[in-house]
mmCIF file of C-alpha atoms in Angstrom:
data_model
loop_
_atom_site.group_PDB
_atom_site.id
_atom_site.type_symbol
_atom_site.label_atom_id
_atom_site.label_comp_id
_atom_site.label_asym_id
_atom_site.label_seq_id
_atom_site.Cartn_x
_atom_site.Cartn_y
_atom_site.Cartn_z
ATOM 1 C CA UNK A 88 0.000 0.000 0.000
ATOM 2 C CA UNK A 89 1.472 3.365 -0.808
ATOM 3 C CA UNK A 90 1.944 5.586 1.816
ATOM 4 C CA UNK A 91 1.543 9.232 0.778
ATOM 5 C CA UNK A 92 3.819 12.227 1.636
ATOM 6 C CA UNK A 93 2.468 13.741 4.441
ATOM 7 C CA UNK A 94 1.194 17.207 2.178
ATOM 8 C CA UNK A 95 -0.949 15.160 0.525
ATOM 9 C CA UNK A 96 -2.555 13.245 3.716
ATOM 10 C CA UNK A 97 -3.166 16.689 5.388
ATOM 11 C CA UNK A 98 -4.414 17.864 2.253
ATOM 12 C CA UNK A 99 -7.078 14.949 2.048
ATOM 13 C CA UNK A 100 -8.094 15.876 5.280
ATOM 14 C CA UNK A 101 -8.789 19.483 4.569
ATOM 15 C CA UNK A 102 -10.657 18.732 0.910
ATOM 16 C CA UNK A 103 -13.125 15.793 3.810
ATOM 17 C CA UNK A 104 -13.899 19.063 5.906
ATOM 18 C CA UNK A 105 -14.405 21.141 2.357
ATOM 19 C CA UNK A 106 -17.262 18.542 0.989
ATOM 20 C CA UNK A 107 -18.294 18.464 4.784
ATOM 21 C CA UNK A 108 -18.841 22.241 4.070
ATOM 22 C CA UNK A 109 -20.600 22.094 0.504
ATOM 23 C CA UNK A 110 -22.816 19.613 1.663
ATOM 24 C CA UNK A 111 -23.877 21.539 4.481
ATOM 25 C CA UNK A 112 -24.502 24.679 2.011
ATOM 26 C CA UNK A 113 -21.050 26.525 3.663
ATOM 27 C CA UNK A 114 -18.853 26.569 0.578
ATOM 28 C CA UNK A 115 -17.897 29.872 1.444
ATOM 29 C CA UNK A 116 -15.871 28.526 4.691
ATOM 30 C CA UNK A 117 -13.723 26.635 1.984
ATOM 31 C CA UNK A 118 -12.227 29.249 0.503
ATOM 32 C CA UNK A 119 -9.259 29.595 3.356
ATOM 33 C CA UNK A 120 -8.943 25.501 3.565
ATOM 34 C CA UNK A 121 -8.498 25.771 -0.148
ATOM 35 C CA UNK A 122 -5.611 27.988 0.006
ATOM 36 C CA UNK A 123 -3.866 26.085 2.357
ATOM 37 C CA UNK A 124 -4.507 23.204 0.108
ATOM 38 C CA UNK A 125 -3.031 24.678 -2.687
ATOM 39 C CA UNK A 126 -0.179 25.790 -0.213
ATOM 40 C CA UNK A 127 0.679 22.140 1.096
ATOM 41 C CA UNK A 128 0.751 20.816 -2.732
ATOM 42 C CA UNK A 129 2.993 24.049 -3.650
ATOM 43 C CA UNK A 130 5.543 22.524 -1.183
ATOM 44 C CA UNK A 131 5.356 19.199 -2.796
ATOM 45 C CA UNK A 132 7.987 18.085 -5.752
ATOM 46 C CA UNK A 133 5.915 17.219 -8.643
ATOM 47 C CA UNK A 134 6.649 13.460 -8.031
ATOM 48 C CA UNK A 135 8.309 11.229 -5.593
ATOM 49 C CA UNK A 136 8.370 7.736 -5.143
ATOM 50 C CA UNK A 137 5.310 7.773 -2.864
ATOM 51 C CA UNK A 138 3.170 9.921 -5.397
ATOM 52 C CA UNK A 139 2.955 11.378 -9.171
ATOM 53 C CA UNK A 140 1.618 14.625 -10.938
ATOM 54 C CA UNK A 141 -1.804 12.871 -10.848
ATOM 55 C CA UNK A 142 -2.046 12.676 -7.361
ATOM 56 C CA UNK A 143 -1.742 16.765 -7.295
ATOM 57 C CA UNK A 144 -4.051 17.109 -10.365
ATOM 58 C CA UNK A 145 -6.803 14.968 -8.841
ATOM 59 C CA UNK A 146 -6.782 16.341 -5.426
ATOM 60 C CA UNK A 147 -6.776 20.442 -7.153
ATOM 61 C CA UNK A 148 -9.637 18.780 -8.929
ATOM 62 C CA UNK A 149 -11.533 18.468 -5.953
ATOM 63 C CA UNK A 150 -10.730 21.506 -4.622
ATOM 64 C CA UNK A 151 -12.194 22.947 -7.431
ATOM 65 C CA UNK A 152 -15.398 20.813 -6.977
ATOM 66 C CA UNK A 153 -15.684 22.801 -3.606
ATOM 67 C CA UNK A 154 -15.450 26.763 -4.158
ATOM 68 C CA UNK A 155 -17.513 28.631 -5.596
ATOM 69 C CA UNK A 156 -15.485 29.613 -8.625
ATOM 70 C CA UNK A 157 -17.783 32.731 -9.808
ATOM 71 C CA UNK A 158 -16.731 34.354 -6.648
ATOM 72 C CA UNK A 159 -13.304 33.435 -6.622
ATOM 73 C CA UNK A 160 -12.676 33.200 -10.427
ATOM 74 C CA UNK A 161 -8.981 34.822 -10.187
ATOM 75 C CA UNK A 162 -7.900 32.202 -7.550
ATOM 76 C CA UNK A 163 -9.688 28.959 -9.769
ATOM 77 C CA UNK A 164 -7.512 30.036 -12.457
ATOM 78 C CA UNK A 165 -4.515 29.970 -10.392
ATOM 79 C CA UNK A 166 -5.115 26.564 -8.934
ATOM 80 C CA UNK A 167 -6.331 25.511 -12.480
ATOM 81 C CA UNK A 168 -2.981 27.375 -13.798
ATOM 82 C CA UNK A 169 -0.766 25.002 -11.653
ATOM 83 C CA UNK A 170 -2.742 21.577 -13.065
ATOM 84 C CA UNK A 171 -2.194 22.333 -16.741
ATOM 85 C CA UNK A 172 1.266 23.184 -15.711
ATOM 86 C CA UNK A 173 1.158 19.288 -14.204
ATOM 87 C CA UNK A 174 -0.074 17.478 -16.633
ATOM 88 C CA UNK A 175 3.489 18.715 -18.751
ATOM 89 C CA UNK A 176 5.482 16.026 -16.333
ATOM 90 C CA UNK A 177 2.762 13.280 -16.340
ATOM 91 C CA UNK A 178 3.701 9.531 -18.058
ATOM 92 C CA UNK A 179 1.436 7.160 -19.361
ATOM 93 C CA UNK A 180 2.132 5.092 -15.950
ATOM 94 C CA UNK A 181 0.898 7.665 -13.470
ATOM 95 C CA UNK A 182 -2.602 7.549 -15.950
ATOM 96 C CA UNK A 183 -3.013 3.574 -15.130
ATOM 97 C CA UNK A 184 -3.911 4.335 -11.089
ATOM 98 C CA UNK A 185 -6.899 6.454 -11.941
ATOM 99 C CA UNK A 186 -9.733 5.266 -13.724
ATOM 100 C CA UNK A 187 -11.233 8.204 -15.100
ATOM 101 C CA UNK A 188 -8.472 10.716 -15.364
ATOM 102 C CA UNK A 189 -8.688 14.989 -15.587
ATOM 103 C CA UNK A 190 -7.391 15.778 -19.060
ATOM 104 C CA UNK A 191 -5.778 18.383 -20.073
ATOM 105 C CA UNK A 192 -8.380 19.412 -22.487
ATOM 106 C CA UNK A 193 -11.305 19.489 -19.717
ATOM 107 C CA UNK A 194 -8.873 22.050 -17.850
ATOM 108 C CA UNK A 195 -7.461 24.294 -20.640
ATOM 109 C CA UNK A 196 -11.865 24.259 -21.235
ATOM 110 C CA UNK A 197 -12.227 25.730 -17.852
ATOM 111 C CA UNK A 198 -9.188 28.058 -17.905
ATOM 112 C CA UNK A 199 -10.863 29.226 -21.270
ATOM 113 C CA UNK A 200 -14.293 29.891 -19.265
ATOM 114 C CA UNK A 201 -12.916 31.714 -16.172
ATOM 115 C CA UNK A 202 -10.471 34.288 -18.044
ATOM 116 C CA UNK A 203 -12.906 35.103 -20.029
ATOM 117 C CA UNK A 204 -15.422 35.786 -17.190
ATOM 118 C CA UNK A 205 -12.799 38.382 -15.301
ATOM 119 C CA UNK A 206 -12.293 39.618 -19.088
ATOM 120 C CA UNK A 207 -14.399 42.571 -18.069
ATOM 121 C CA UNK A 208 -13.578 44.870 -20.964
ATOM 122 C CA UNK A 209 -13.103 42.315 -23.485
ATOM 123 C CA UNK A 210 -16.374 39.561 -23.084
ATOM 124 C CA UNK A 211 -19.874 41.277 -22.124
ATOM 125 C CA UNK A 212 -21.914 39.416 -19.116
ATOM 126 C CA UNK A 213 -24.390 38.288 -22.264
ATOM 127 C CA UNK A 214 -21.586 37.321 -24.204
ATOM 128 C CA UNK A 215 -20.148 34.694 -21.598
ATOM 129 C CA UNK A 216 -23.713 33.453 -20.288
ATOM 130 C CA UNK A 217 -24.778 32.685 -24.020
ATOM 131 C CA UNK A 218 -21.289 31.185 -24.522
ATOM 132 C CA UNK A 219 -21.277 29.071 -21.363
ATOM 133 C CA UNK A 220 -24.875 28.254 -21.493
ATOM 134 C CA UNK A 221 -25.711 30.064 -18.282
ATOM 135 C CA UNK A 222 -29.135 31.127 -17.800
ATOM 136 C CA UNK A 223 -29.578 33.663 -14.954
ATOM 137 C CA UNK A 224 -28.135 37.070 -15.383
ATOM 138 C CA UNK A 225 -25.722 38.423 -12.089
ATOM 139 C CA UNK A 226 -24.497 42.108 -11.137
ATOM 140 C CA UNK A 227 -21.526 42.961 -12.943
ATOM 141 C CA UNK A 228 -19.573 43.470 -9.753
ATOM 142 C CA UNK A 229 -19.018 39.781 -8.965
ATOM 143 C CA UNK A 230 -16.785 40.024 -11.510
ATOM 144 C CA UNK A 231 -14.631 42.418 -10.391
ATOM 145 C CA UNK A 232 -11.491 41.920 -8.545
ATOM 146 C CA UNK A 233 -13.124 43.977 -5.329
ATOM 147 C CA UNK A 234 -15.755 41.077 -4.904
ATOM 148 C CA UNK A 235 -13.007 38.341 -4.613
ATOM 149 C CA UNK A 236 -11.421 40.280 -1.886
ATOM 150 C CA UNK A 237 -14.004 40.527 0.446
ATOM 151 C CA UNK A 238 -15.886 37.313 -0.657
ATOM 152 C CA UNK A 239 -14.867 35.654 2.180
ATOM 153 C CA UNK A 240 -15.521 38.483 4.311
ATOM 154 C CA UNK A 241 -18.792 39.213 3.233
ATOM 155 C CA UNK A 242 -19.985 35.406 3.560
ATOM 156 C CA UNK A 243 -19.209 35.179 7.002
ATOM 157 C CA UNK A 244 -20.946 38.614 8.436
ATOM 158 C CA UNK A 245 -23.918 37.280 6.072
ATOM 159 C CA UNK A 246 -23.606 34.011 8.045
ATOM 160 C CA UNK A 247 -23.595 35.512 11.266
ATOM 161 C CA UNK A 248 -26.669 38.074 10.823
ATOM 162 C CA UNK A 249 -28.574 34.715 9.276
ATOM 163 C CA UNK A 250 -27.800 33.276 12.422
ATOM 164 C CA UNK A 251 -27.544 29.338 13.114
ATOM 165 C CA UNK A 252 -31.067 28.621 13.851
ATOM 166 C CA UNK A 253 -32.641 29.842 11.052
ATOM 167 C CA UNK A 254 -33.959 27.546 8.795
ATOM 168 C CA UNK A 255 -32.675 26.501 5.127
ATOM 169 C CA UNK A 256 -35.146 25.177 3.169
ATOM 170 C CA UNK A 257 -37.976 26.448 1.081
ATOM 171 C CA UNK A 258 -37.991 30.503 1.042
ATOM 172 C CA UNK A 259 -34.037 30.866 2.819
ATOM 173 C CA UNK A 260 -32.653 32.458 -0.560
ATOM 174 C CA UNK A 261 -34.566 35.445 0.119
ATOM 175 C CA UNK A 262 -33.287 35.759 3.203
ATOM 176 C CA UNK A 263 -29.640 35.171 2.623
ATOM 177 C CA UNK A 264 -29.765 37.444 -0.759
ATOM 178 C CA UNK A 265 -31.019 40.342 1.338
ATOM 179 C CA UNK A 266 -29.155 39.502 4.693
ATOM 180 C CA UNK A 267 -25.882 39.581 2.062
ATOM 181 C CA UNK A 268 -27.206 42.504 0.236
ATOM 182 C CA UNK A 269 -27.420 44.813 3.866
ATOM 183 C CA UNK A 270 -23.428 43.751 4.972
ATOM 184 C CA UNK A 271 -22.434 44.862 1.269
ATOM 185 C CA UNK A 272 -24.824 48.336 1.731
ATOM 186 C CA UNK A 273 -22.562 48.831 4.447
ATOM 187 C CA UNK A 274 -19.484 48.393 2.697
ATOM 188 C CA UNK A 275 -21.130 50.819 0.404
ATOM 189 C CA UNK A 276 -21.941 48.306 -1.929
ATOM 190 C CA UNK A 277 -24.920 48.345 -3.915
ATOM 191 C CA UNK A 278 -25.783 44.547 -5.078
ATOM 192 C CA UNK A 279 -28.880 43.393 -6.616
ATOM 193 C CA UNK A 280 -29.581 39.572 -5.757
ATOM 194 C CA UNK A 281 -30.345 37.121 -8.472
ATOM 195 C CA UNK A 282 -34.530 37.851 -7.733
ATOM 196 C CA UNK A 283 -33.469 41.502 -8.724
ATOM 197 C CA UNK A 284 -31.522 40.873 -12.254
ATOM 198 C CA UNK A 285 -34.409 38.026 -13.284
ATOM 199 C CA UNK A 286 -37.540 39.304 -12.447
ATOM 200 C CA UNK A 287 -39.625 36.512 -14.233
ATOM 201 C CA UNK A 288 -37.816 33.814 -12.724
ATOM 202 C CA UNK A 289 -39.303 31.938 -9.624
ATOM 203 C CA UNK A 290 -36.821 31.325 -6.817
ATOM 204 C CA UNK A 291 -37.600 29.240 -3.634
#
């Protein structure tokens, strides 16, 4: 049985406590485990004899699985940045342990799809949701460097004014759009929530 390096056992354990997250509707709290994920697999040669470029690749997959990439688009393409750059050093023997391996293709795609979204100037909102077959318009300002920054930030304030007993099922969109929407009116930040930029769709 291989035993892994011990940056990739810690970072196992952090990507558990990420889908712990998602699965609990927190993906925001995985945007600092992520970056210490990426951190522990920066540290890490690209192969040893315990592990290959695959192993990095597959666990940056699943990292990517758990953000939200729209609100963190800049640091998506710097994780998927670092598994293109991967796949230049793997053999045709590191493919064999994984049954359905990440191609490069699949993430040059995504690269493709996220620089273009930051691409304010160059590729309109309408542009890159008819491209990318996404079907609910957004405010302009998540894609602005500014709304990375304080994503995390943001989340967590809009957490705590939700508060832990409040329940998250039918109706608890409203409630977190305009819970989110007063912590950005303080930061003098004037969002509009999803309801707001598609009127004639139904949310619950």
């Amino acid at each position: 049985m291989k035993i892994y390096p011990f940056q990739i056992r810690r970072s196992v354990r952090l990507l558990k406590r990420m889908r712990s997250n998602s699965r609990k509707m927190m993906m925001w709290k995985n945007y600092p485990l992520a970056k210490e994920v990426v951190a522990m697999l920066d540290a890490l040669s690209e192969r040893s004899g315990r592990h290959s470029p695959c192993d990095k690749i597959f666990l940056m997959k699943i990292l990517l699985d758990n953000i939200s990439k729209s609100d963190t688009p800049r640091f998506a393409i710097s994780v998927l940045e670092r598994q293109a750059a991967l796949f230049k050093s793997v053999s045709e023997e590191d493919l064999k342990e994984y049954d359905d391996p990440l191609t490069v293709g699949e993430v040059e795609a995504e690269l493709g799809k996220w620089r273009e979204y930051i691409d304010i100037d160059g590729v309109t909102e309408e542009e890159w949701c008819r491209k990318y077959h996404r079907y609910l318009r957004f405010d302009p300002i998540e894609r602005t460097p500014l709304w990375e920054e304080i994503y995390y930030e943001v989340e967590k304030e809009t957490d705590e004014a939700i508060g832990r007993n409040a329940p998250r099922g039918m109706g608890f969109c409203f409630l977190y759009w305009s819970s989110k929407a007063a912590v950005l009116a303080r930061r003098g930040i004037f969002w509009k929530s999803p309801h707001e930029m598609n009127p004639r769709v139904m949310f619950d």
